[in-house]
Tab-separated table of C-alpha atoms and ligand atoms in Angstrom:
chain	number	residue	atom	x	y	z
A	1	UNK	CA	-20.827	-99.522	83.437
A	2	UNK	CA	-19.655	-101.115	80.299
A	3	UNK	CA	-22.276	-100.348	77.181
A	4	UNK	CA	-22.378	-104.108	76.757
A	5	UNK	CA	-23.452	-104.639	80.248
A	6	UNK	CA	-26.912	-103.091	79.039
A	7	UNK	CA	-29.215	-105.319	77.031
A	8	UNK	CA	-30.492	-103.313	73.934
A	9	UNK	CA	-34.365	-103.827	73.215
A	10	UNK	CA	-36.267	-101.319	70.565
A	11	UNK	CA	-38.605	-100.618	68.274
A	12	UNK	CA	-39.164	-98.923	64.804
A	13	UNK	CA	-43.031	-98.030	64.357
A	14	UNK	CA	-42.296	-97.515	60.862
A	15	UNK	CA	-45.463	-95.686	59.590
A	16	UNK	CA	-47.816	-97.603	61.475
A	17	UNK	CA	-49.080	-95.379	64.524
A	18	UNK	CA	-49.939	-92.067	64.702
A	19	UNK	CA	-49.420	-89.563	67.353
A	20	UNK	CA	-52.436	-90.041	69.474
A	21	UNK	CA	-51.800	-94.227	68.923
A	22	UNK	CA	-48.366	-93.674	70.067
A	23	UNK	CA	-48.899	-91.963	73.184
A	24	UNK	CA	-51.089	-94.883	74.219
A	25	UNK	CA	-48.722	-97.270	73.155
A	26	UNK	CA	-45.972	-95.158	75.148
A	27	UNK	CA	-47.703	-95.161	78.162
A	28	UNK	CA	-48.922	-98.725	78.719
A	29	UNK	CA	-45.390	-99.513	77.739
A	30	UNK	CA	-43.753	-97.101	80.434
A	31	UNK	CA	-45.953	-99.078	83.055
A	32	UNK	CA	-45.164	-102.604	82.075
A	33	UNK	CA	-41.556	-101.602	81.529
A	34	UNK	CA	-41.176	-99.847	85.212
A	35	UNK	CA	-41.238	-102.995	86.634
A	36	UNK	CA	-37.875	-104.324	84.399
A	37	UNK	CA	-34.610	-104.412	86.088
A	38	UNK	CA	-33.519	-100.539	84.810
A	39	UNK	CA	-30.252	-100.600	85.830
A	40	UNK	CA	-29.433	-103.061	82.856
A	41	UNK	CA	-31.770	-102.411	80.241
A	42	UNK	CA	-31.529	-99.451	77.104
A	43	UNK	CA	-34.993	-99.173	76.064
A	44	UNK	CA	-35.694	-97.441	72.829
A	45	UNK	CA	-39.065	-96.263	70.453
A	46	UNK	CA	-38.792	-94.814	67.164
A	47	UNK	CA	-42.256	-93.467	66.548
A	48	UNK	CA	-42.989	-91.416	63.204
A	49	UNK	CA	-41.544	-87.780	62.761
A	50	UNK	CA	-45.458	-86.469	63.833
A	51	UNK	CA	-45.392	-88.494	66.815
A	52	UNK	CA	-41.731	-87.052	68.318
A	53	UNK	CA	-42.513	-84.452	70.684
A	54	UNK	CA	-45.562	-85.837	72.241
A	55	UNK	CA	-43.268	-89.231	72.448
A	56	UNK	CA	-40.239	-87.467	74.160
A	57	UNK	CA	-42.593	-85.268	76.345
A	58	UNK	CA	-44.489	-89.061	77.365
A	59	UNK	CA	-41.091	-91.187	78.033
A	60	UNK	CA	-39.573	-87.773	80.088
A	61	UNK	CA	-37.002	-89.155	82.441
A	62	UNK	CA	-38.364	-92.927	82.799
A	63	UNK	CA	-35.326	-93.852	80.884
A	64	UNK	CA	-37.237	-94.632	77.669
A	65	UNK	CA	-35.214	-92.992	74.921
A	66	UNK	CA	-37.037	-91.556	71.623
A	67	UNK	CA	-35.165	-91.940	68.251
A	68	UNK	CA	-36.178	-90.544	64.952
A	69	UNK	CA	-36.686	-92.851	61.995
A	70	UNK	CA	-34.770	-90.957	59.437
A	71	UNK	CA	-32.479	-87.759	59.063
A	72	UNK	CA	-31.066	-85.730	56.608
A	73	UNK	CA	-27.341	-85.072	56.752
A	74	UNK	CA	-27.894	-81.087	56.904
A	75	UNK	CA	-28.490	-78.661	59.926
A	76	UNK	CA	-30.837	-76.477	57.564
A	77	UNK	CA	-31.265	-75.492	53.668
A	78	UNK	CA	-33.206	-76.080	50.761
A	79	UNK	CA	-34.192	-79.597	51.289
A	80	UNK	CA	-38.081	-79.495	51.064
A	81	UNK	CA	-39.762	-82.437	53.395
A	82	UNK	CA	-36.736	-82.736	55.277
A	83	UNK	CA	-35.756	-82.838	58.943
A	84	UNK	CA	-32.506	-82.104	60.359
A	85	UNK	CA	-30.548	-82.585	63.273
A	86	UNK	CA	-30.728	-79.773	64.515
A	87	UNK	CA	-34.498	-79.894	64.720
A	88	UNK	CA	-34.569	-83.904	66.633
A	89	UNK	CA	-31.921	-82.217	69.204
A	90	UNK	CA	-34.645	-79.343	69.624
A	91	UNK	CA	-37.277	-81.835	70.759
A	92	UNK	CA	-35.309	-83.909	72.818
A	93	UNK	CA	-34.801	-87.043	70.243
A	94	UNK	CA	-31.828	-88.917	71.498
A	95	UNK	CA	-31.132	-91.343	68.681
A	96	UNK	CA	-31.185	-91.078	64.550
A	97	UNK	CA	-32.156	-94.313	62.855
A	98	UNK	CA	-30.067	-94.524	59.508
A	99	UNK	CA	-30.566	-96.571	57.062
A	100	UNK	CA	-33.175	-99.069	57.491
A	101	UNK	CA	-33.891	-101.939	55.216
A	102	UNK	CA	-36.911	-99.639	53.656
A	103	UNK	CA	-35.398	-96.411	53.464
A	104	UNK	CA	-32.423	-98.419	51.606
A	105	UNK	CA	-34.225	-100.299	49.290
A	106	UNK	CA	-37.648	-98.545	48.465
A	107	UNK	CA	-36.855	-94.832	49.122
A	108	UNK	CA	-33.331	-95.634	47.253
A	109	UNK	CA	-30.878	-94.422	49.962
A	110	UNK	CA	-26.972	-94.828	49.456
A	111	UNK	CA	-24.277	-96.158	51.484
A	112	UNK	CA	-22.743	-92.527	51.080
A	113	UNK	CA	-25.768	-91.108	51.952
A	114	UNK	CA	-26.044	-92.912	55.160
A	115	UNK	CA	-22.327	-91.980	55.717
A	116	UNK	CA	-23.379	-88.277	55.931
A	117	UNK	CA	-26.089	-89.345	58.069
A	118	UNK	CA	-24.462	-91.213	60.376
A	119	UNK	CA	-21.610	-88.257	60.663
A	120	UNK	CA	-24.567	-85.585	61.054
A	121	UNK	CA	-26.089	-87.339	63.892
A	122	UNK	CA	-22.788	-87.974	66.354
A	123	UNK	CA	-22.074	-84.862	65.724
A	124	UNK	CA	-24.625	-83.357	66.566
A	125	UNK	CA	-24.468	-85.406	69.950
A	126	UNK	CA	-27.053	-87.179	68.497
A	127	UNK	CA	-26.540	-91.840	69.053
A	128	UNK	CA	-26.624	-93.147	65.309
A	129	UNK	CA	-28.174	-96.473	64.736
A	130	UNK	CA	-27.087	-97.367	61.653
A	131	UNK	CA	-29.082	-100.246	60.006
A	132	UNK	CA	-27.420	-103.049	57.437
A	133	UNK	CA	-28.464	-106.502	55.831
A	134	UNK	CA	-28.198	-108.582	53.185
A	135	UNK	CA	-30.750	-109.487	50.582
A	136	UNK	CA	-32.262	-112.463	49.830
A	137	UNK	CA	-30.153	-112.724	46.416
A	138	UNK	CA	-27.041	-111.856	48.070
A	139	UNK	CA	-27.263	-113.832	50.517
A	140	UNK	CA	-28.287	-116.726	48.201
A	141	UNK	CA	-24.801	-115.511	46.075
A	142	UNK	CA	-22.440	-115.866	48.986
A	143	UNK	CA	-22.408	-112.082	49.397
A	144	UNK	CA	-23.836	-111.772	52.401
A	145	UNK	CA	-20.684	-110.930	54.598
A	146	UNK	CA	-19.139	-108.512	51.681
A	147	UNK	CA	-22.516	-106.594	51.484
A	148	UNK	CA	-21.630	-106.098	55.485
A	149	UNK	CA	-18.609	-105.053	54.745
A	150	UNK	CA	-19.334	-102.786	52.318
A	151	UNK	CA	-22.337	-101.392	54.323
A	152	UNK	CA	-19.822	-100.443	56.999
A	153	UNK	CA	-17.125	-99.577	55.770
A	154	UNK	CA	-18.246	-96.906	53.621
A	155	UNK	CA	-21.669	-96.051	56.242
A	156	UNK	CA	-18.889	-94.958	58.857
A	157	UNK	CA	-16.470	-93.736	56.578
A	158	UNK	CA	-16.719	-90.325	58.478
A	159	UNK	CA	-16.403	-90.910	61.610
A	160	UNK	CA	-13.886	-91.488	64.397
A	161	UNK	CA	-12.902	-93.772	67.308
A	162	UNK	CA	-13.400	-91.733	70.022
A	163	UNK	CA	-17.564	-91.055	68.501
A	164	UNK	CA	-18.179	-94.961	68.196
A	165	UNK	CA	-19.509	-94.425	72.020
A	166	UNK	CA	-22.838	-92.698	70.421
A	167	UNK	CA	-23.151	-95.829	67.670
A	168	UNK	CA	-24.944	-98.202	67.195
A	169	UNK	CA	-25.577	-100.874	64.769
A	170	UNK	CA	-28.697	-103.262	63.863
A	171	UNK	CA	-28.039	-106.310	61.737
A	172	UNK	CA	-31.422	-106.834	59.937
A	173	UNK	CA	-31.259	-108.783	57.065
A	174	UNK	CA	-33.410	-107.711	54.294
A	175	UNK	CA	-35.184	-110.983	53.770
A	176	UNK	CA	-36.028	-111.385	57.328
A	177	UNK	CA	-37.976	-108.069	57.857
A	178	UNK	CA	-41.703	-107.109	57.555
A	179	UNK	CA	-45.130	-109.298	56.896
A	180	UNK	CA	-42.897	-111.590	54.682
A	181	UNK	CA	-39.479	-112.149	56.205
A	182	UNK	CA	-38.397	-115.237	57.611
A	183	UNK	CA	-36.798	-115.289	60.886
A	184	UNK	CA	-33.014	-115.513	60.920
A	185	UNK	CA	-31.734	-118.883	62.166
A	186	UNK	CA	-29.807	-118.076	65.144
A	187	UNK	CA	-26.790	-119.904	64.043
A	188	UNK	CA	-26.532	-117.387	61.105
A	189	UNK	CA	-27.345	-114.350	63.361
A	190	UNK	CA	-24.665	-114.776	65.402
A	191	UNK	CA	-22.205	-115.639	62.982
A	192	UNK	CA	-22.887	-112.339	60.911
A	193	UNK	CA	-22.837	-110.396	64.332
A	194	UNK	CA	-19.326	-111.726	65.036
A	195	UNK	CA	-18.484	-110.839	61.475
A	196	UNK	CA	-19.596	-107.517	62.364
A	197	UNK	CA	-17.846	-107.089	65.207
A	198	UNK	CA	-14.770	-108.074	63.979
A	199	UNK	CA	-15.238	-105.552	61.213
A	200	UNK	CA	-16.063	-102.879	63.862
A	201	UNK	CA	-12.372	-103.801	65.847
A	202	UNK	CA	-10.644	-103.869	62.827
A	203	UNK	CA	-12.023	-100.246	62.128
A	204	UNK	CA	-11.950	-98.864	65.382
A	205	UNK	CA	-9.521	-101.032	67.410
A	206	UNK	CA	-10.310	-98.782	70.669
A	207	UNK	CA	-13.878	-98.748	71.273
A	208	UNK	CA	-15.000	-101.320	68.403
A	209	UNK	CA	-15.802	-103.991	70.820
A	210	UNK	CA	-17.819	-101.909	72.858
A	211	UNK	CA	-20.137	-101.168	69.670
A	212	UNK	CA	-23.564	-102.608	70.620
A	213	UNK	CA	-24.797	-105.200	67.468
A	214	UNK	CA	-28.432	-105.450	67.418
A	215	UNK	CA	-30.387	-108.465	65.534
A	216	UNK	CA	-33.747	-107.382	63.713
A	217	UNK	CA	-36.251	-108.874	61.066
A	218	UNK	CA	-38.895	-111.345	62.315
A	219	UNK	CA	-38.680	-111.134	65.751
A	220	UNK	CA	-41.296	-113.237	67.895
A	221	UNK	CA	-41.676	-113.764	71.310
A	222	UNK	CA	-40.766	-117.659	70.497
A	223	UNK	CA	-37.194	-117.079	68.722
A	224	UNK	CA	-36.098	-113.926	70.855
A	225	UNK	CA	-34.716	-115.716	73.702
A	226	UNK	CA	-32.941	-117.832	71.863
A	227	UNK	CA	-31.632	-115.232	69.575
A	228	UNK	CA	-30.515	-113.331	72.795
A	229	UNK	CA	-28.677	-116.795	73.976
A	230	UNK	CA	-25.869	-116.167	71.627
A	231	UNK	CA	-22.349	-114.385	72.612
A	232	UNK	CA	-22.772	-111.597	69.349
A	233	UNK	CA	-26.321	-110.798	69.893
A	234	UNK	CA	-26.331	-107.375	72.190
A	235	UNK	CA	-30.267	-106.753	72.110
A	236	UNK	CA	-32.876	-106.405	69.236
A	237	UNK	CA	-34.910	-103.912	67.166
A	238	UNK	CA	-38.008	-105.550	66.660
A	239	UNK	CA	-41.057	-104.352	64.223
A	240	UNK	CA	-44.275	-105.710	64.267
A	241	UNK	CA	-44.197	-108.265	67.711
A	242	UNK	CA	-43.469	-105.174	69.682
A	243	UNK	CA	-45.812	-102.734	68.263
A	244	UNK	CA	-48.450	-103.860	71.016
A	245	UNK	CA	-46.647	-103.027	74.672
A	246	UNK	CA	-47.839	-105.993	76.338
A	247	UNK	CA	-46.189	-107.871	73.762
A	248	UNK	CA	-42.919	-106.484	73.364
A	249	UNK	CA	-43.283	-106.426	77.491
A	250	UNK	CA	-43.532	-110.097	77.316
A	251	UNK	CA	-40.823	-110.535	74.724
A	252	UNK	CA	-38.460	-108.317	77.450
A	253	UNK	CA	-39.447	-110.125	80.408
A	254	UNK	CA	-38.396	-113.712	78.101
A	255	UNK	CA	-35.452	-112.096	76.998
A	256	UNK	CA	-33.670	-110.282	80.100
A	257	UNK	CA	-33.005	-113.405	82.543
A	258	UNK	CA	-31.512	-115.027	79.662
A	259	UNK	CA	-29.111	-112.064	78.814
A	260	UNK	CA	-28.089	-111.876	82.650
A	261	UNK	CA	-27.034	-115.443	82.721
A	262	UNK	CA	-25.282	-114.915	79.594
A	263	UNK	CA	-22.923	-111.740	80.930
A	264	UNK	CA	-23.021	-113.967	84.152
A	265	UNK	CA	-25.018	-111.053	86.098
A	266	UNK	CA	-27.022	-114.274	87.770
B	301	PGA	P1	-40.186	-106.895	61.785
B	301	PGA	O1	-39.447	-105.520	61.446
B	301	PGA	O2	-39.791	-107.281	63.188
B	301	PGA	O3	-41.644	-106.557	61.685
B	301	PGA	O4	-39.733	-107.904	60.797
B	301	PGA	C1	-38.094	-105.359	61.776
B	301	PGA	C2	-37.580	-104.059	61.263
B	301	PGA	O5	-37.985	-103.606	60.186
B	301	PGA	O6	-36.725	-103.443	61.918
């Protein structure tokens, strides 16, 4: 099956549950998601570093796959409050998030540091989601598209065609995220998704196309069908609207008939 034959739906709990409120969270989830077509869908949670274990050891073999939030580029050293690669691979994490919006812009992270992320996770057979986005003021500047650019180019710097089948990338910009982001119009979405994609061909001519292009930032069960309408939109990472399962259950159940149609599955 082609990866874009899969519709991509996940979350980022960001700091917001802890282990015991994940493993609630996981389980109602795995129940309302059992009864989603399976064969077509890539479900994904990316609880908090305390909250891994007991995640991948709740999500076993339903399918569910567990990501971690954040990684350093190491296997192991002197890199106090760190976590490596190494050490998600030991508890059965499946996918690194890399540079999201927050880690970016309030913990200061680098486009060259999320290069040696990115590398450090596909090679250690770990699927890299790499996370990019304008802000506000670029965006407002006419930026926008060169801060992609840039974002890319340089975040997967490292890494090779024939890895691209482990990557991922979410398109979340900056002003849309969190408590006061507003929604991406879904014109705009999809015309910095096919930006994105035709940066991802032009870098890896191969398997670029094949690269899936998430939207995040504001995502609501009213705009998520319509965000999944359009031809670059390959799934979305959503925050808060999926942090409760029954909600980001009823966001998949709005979105999934309308991504069949669209690949022409129905
Ligand atoms: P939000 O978060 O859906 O709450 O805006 C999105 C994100 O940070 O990935």
């Amino acid at each position: 099956m082609k990866r874009l034959d899969k519709l991509y739906l996940g979350t980022n709990t960001k700091m917001c549950k802890t282990r015991n409120d994940t493993v609630d969270y996981l389980k109602k989830l795995m129940a309302l998601f059992s009864t989603l077509d399976q064969e077509r869908l890539f479900p994904f949670v990316i609880p908090s570093f305390v909250s891994l274990e007991a995640a991948v050891s709740c999500a076993g073999k339903s399918g569910l796959k567990i990501g971690a939030q954040n990684m350093h580029w190491e296997n192991s050293g002197q890199f106090t409050g760190e976590i490596s690669p190494i050490m998600l691979r030991e508890l059965g994490v499946e996918i690194a998030e890399i540079g999201h919006s927050e880690r970016r812009h309030i913990m200061g992270e680098t486009d060259e540091d999320e290069a040696k992320k990115v590398c450090a996770a596909l090679s250690n057979d770990l699927t890299a989601l790499l996370c990019i986005g304008e802000t506000e003021d670029e965006k407002n500047c006419g930026i926008g598209k060169e801060i992609l650019s840039i974002q890319l180019k340089k975040g997967l710097h490292h890494i090779n065609e024939e890895q691209t089948v482990n990557l991922m990338v979410a398109y979340e910009p900056v002003w849309a995220i969190g408590v006061n982001g507003v929604p991406a119009d879904g014109e705009y979405v999809d015309e910095m998704h096919g930006f994105v994609k035709s940066l991802l061909m032009e870098l890896f001519p191969c398997n670029g196309a094949d690269i899936p292009v998430l939207y995040g930032g504001s995502v609501n069960r009213e705009n998520a069908p319509g965000l999944i309408a359009r031809e670059n939109v390959d799934g979305l990472f959503i925050g808060r609207s999926a942090w409760e399962a029954e909600s980001f259950y009823r966001i998949a159940c709005s979105v999934m008939p309308v991504f069949l149609k669209k690949r022409g599955f129905i």
